[in-house]
Amino acid sequence: MHRPPRSQWEAGGGGAWACLQGGRAGSGAPDRVAPLRSGPVAAMPECPELHLAGRYINEACGGMVFSGGVERSEPQDLVFRFGMSGSFRLCPAAQLPRHAHLRFLSRESPPRALCFVDARRFGSWRLGDAWQPGRGPCVLSEYQAFRENVLKNLDDKAFDKPICEALLNQKFFNGIGNYLRAEILYRLKIPPFEKARTVLEALKDQEQARRKKNPSLTLSKKLKLMQEIPDLLELCHTVPMEVIAAEKQLLDPDHSDNYAAFKNWLQCYLVPGMSSLRDRNGRTVWFQGEPGPMAPKGQTPRKKRAQLKADPEAQTPKVTTRASKQHPRAAAKRLKSPKEEEVADGPRKGRACRRRKAAAAPASSKPEALAKAKRSCRTSARRARGAAPAV
C-alpha cells in the first residue's frame, strides 16, 4: 500500500480531499490505493473522517490488487473531493451499494469493488489534478507547525473576522469544519462571534510567559500541561483525535448504527438546548450563551428543542368514531339503553326515528311495521320529486 504525502490527506470546512496513486504504464504495475479519509452521511467530512476512511481502506483492502483499463506513461494522482457525504465501501461487485458513482474492481473471482459512495453528489474526482492550494499544516499530524503558522500570522486580515469564521479558514486551520469548531469553542466557553485576533493574541502572550517561566520544559511535560490547561489551538488537535481514537469507530462506513455513539459524543453541535446563528458565509454556528460582539445584526439565536421520544408505557389513545369527531359533545353523552332510546324518540319525527321504532317492535307485528316503513320511504321519495301522494 502506497502512502501519499501529508498534504494529500487533508480536509476541512471547504470540503474533504483525498488521493489515490496510479500505477505506471507498460510495467503492468497495478493501481495502488493510498490512504483516504472520509466519513458517512452523518456529518460533513472533516479531518477525523478523512483519517478514519484511510484506516478503513488500508485495513479492508490490504493485499488486494485493483486493475483497470487506463494506462499512463507516468504515475498520476487521482484526487477526490468528498463534498458533504463522500465515503468508501468495499463490497462484492454483484452487490453494489446505492450511489456508488465510482468503482475499482479487484482481480479476484468473484470480484470485489472499492466504491466511492456519495449520496448527495457534491463529491468529485479528477485524474492528474493538482492538490488544493493554500492549505496550511495539518492540525493532526503537524501540530507544532500548525500552531506556529497561526501565531506568527495574527496580523493577517483573516483574524479580523469572528473566531467562528476564522476556524474554517483552511490556510490556518486545515482540517477544522463545522462540528469541530462548535465543540472546540463550547469547551472553552468562547463566544463564537468574538474577534479571532483578540482570542489568539491572548494565547500568544500566555505562551511567551510560559516559556519564560519554564524554558527547559520537556515534550512529555508540555503534553501533560496541554491536557491540564488546554487552549484553543491545542483543542484543534485533541478534539479531532478523540474521534479517531474512540474505542468504537464513530463514523465507520460499515456500521452506520455507530452514528448514535457519535451523537452521544457531541456536546454542542446539534445538541438540544444549544443556540444557533448563521455566520457571514451562511454556515450555521452552534453555541451556548451569548454569541459575542461581532454577531450578525438582524438575527435572533434559535434554540434547538429536544425531540420527544415515544413512551412505551403510555396508554394507547382511544379510537374515536367519525360522528364523535364531527360532534364532540356527542362523545361525552353516555350510551342509552334501548328502552331509554324508545322513550326519548317519542317526540321526534323522520325516517331514522320510524326505522328504530320498527326494529324495536315485537316479532308478531314485524310484517306490518316493515310495510309502513316502505310506504313512508315511497312517500318521502315522491315528495322530493314534487309528485302528489297516492290515495
XYZ file of C-alpha atoms in Angstrom:
391
model
C 0.000 0.000 0.000
C 1.432 3.339 -1.012
C 1.358 6.207 1.500
C 0.876 9.676 -0.034
C 2.426 12.887 1.232
C 0.837 14.580 4.236
C -0.988 17.198 2.191
C -2.916 14.527 0.316
C -4.950 13.542 3.345
C -6.299 16.868 4.402
C -9.838 18.176 4.703
C -11.820 20.939 6.264
C -14.687 23.374 6.057
C -14.386 23.722 2.285
C -14.735 20.001 1.647
C -12.641 16.898 2.229
C -9.872 15.794 -0.111
C -8.025 12.520 -0.585
C -5.845 10.887 -3.183
C -5.195 7.571 -4.947
C -1.830 6.893 -6.556
C -1.918 5.372 -10.052
C 0.264 2.560 -11.445
C 2.999 3.049 -14.047
C 2.122 2.319 -17.702
C 3.749 -0.546 -19.545
C 5.129 -2.052 -16.362
C 1.979 -3.991 -15.573
C 2.016 -2.467 -12.110
C -1.443 -2.490 -10.560
C -3.170 0.631 -9.360
C -2.271 1.256 -5.745
C -4.636 2.547 -3.113
C -3.339 5.384 -0.978
C -4.759 6.231 2.442
C -8.025 8.147 2.146
C -10.026 9.912 4.787
C -13.764 10.410 4.886
C -16.976 9.739 6.790
C -20.584 8.682 6.224
C -23.575 10.940 5.726
C -23.727 11.603 9.474
C -21.696 14.832 9.181
C -19.740 16.675 6.560
C -16.283 15.047 6.359
C -13.601 16.814 8.364
C -10.080 15.708 9.317
C -11.173 12.820 11.629
C -13.382 11.376 8.879
C -10.557 11.505 6.350
C -8.205 9.653 8.657
C -10.854 7.066 9.514
C -11.586 6.468 5.824
C -7.902 5.918 5.156
C -7.709 3.470 8.042
C -10.787 1.691 6.713
C -9.355 1.291 3.195
C -5.939 0.192 4.423
C -7.434 -2.450 6.705
C -10.165 -3.665 4.327
C -8.080 -3.672 1.145
C -4.719 -4.841 2.481
C -3.124 -7.256 -0.003
C -5.782 -6.728 -2.666
C -4.904 -5.897 -6.288
C -7.073 -3.492 -8.261
C -6.898 -3.388 -12.056
C -8.238 -1.003 -14.671
C -8.127 -0.179 -18.354
C -6.416 3.218 -18.089
C -2.636 3.275 -18.517
C -0.340 6.272 -18.252
C 3.328 6.772 -19.089
C 3.917 8.138 -15.587
C 2.091 7.899 -12.257
C -0.703 10.381 -11.714
C -2.704 11.286 -8.673
C -6.427 10.662 -8.527
C -7.709 13.478 -6.345
C -11.060 13.146 -4.584
C -13.208 15.872 -3.131
C -15.528 14.215 -0.610
C -18.114 17.011 -0.532
C -20.685 16.582 2.245
C -21.328 12.843 2.163
C -18.443 11.087 0.402
C -17.123 7.788 1.736
C -15.665 4.478 0.544
C -17.137 0.966 0.727
C -15.598 -2.392 -0.114
C -18.227 -4.920 -1.215
C -18.884 -7.749 -3.694
C -19.115 -6.405 -7.246
C -22.544 -8.039 -7.605
C -23.898 -6.209 -4.519
C -23.035 -2.586 -5.102
C -24.477 -0.050 -2.653
C -26.651 2.801 -3.793
C -24.887 5.936 -5.031
C -21.670 4.020 -5.847
C -20.605 6.503 -8.534
C -17.025 5.261 -8.991
C -15.853 1.631 -8.633
C -12.418 -0.016 -8.579
C -12.761 -3.719 -9.397
C -10.371 -6.301 -7.996
C -8.863 -9.243 -9.914
C -10.413 -11.775 -7.561
C -13.056 -14.273 -8.570
C -15.739 -13.276 -7.798
C -14.503 -9.694 -7.961
C -14.963 -7.099 -5.246
C -15.390 -3.366 -5.726
C -13.957 -0.440 -3.815
C -16.735 2.116 -4.296
C -16.760 5.858 -3.853
C -20.246 6.425 -2.405
C -21.757 9.898 -2.390
C -25.484 10.174 -1.727
C -25.673 13.958 -2.101
C -23.358 14.072 -5.144
C -21.316 17.065 -4.020
C -18.145 14.986 -4.253
C -15.900 14.766 -7.308
C -12.684 13.172 -8.565
C -10.104 14.206 -11.131
C -7.194 12.270 -12.584
C -3.932 14.201 -12.594
C -5.458 17.186 -10.826
C -3.341 19.370 -8.566
C -3.847 19.315 -4.826
C -5.943 22.126 -3.374
C -3.503 25.028 -2.913
C -3.246 27.323 0.066
C -3.834 24.768 2.816
C -1.785 25.121 5.976
C -0.213 22.426 8.141
C -2.483 19.603 9.293
C -3.950 20.055 12.784
C -3.476 16.336 13.450
C -0.131 15.254 12.012
C 1.703 18.620 12.098
C 0.516 20.214 15.297
C 3.612 22.280 16.085
C 3.830 23.658 12.535
C 0.097 24.384 12.630
C 0.416 26.283 15.921
C 3.373 28.347 14.722
C 1.618 29.124 11.432
C -1.317 30.649 13.319
C 0.560 32.601 15.989
C 3.106 34.154 13.627
C 0.410 35.361 11.190
C -2.012 37.085 13.557
C -1.630 40.282 11.527
C -3.381 38.584 8.588
C -6.789 40.049 7.734
C -8.336 36.585 8.239
C -8.142 37.224 12.002
C -10.189 40.417 11.710
C -13.219 38.118 11.446
C -15.086 36.351 14.259
C -13.289 33.327 15.677
C -16.021 31.002 14.374
C -15.337 32.122 10.797
C -11.538 32.123 11.190
C -11.654 28.485 12.344
C -12.953 27.451 8.904
C -10.078 29.170 7.079
C -8.058 26.211 5.776
C -4.969 28.353 5.269
C -4.573 28.374 9.060
C -6.942 25.708 10.457
C -6.541 22.899 7.942
C -8.996 20.142 8.820
C -11.383 22.055 11.095
C -15.000 22.053 9.964
C -18.417 22.981 11.280
C -18.962 20.398 14.010
C -15.356 20.622 15.246
C -15.444 24.403 15.640
C -18.659 24.158 17.666
C -17.158 21.550 20.004
C -13.873 23.469 20.445
C -15.478 26.825 21.238
C -18.055 25.229 23.535
C -15.426 23.514 25.689
C -13.559 26.781 26.205
C -16.762 28.837 26.647
C -15.594 31.250 23.926
C -18.401 33.238 22.231
C -18.345 32.278 18.546
C -18.538 35.897 17.365
C -15.625 37.175 19.443
C -12.885 38.700 17.297
C -10.375 35.997 16.314
C -7.311 38.164 16.905
C -8.491 39.018 20.427
C -8.775 35.331 21.301
C -5.495 34.236 19.733
C -3.311 37.137 20.913
C -4.097 36.097 24.475
C -2.714 32.631 23.618
C 0.438 34.198 22.234
C 1.006 36.158 25.438
C 0.356 33.061 27.563
C 2.825 31.021 25.529
C 5.567 33.631 25.868
C 5.006 33.837 29.630
C 5.082 30.057 29.890
C 8.412 29.857 28.059
C 9.966 32.480 30.351
C 8.902 30.550 33.451
C 9.923 27.109 32.188
C 12.353 27.417 29.278
C 13.526 23.816 29.678
C 10.170 22.003 29.559
C 10.432 18.530 28.055
C 7.986 17.296 25.448
C 6.225 14.971 27.914
C 5.743 17.853 30.370
C 4.393 20.043 27.586
C 1.870 17.348 26.646
C 0.829 16.937 30.253
C 0.394 20.692 30.609
C -1.646 20.714 27.378
C -4.060 18.158 28.839
C -4.421 20.046 32.123
C -4.860 23.558 30.696
C -5.859 23.272 27.023
C -6.105 26.334 24.818
C -7.933 26.798 21.535
C -5.066 25.655 19.311
C -4.466 22.589 21.447
C -8.141 21.625 21.242
C -7.900 21.922 17.456
C -5.614 18.896 17.768
C -7.068 16.934 20.688
C -10.788 17.130 19.800
C -10.338 15.502 16.336
C -8.066 12.929 17.981
C -10.953 11.937 20.270
C -12.994 10.955 17.225
C -10.135 8.941 15.730
C -9.074 7.270 18.978
C -12.594 6.309 20.125
C -12.983 2.670 21.161
C -15.956 2.399 18.822
C -15.296 3.852 15.382
C -17.810 6.694 15.448
C -18.024 7.039 11.664
C -17.324 3.512 10.422
C -18.800 3.159 6.890
C -19.800 -0.465 7.522
C -21.605 0.283 10.790
C -23.996 3.168 10.319
C -25.508 2.431 13.748
C -22.379 3.965 15.236
C -23.865 7.351 14.431
C -25.713 7.045 17.737
C -22.326 6.897 19.502
C -21.202 9.932 17.524
C -24.283 11.883 18.632
C -23.581 10.929 22.248
C -20.015 12.205 21.880
C -21.194 15.616 20.656
C -21.542 18.205 23.414
C -22.709 21.225 21.411
C -23.252 20.593 17.691
C -26.960 19.834 17.023
C -27.463 19.215 20.762
C -30.901 20.203 22.185
C -30.727 23.351 24.281
C -27.893 24.883 22.248
C -28.377 28.080 20.257
C -27.528 28.655 16.609
C -26.859 31.549 14.241
C -25.679 31.812 10.660
C -22.258 33.316 10.121
C -21.483 35.670 7.223
C -20.690 32.678 4.998
C -24.136 31.161 5.558
C -22.857 28.344 7.803
C -24.790 27.532 10.987
C -22.816 28.077 14.204
C -23.852 26.174 17.348
C -23.018 27.648 20.759
C -24.167 28.217 24.337
C -24.660 31.595 25.979
C -24.029 34.956 24.333
C -22.953 34.936 20.654
C -20.368 37.724 21.015
C -19.894 41.357 19.902
C -19.482 40.560 16.169
C -22.739 38.611 15.839
C -24.673 39.373 12.619
C -27.281 42.069 13.108
C -30.915 41.256 12.482
C -30.598 37.627 13.583
C -32.020 36.117 16.738
C -30.363 32.987 18.164
C -32.543 29.922 17.773
C -32.513 27.146 20.358
C -32.754 23.537 19.334
C -35.643 21.816 21.039
C -35.410 18.295 22.385
C -37.344 15.736 20.367
C -39.962 13.966 22.432
C -39.482 10.207 22.467
C -42.460 7.869 22.484
C -43.203 6.427 25.952
C -43.573 2.631 25.631
C -45.660 2.534 28.856
C -48.091 5.206 27.686
C -51.658 4.021 27.074
C -52.819 3.720 23.500
C -55.201 6.581 22.665
C -58.836 5.596 22.267
C -60.169 5.375 18.743
C -62.937 7.896 18.211
C -65.736 7.442 15.728
C -66.373 9.751 12.825
C -69.547 11.051 14.454
C -67.756 11.931 17.686
C -65.083 13.818 15.716
C -67.730 15.879 13.906
C -69.778 16.449 17.080
C -67.527 16.457 20.168
C -70.474 16.781 22.538
C -71.915 13.528 21.276
C -68.857 11.646 22.522
C -69.466 12.925 26.046
C -73.019 11.605 26.236
C -73.472 8.227 27.918
C -74.906 5.304 25.985
C -78.612 4.777 26.487
C -80.477 1.501 26.829
C -82.988 0.527 24.091
C -85.907 1.423 26.384
C -84.485 4.870 27.137
C -83.948 5.448 23.420
C -87.532 4.478 22.678
C -88.878 6.940 25.294
C -86.542 9.699 24.121
C -87.511 9.151 20.489
C -91.194 9.798 21.239
C -91.462 13.412 20.108
C -89.039 13.031 17.191
C -90.100 12.638 13.582
C -88.373 11.386 10.468
C -87.301 8.214 8.704
C -84.492 7.332 11.135
C -86.902 7.573 14.087
C -89.504 5.363 12.394
C -86.845 2.767 11.459
C -85.698 2.481 15.081
C -89.297 2.003 16.189
C -89.806 -0.645 13.541
C -86.675 -2.527 14.692
C -87.819 -2.371 18.347
C -91.389 -3.612 17.584
C -92.402 -7.200 18.670
C -91.918 -10.067 16.240
C -95.668 -10.565 15.697
C -96.091 -7.065 14.224
C -92.877 -7.145 12.158
C -94.505 -7.518 8.677
C -96.867 -4.634 9.365
C -94.018 -2.402 10.619
C -91.934 -3.177 7.517
C -94.857 -2.329 5.255
C -95.333 1.024 6.984
C -91.645 1.788 6.664
C -91.684 1.030 2.914
C -94.757 3.236 2.380
C -93.040 6.022 4.310
C -89.946 5.725 2.079
C -92.057 5.869 -1.105
C -93.974 8.898 0.192
C -90.764 10.727 1.008
C -89.354 9.990 -2.437
C -92.493 11.337 -4.186
C -92.406 14.484 -2.054
C -88.795 15.039 -3.076
C -89.810 14.798 -6.770
C -92.821 17.099 -6.230
C -95.376 14.367 -7.091
C -98.751 14.122 -5.345
C -99.110 11.360 -2.731
C -101.053 8.253 -3.716
C -104.533 7.979 -2.188
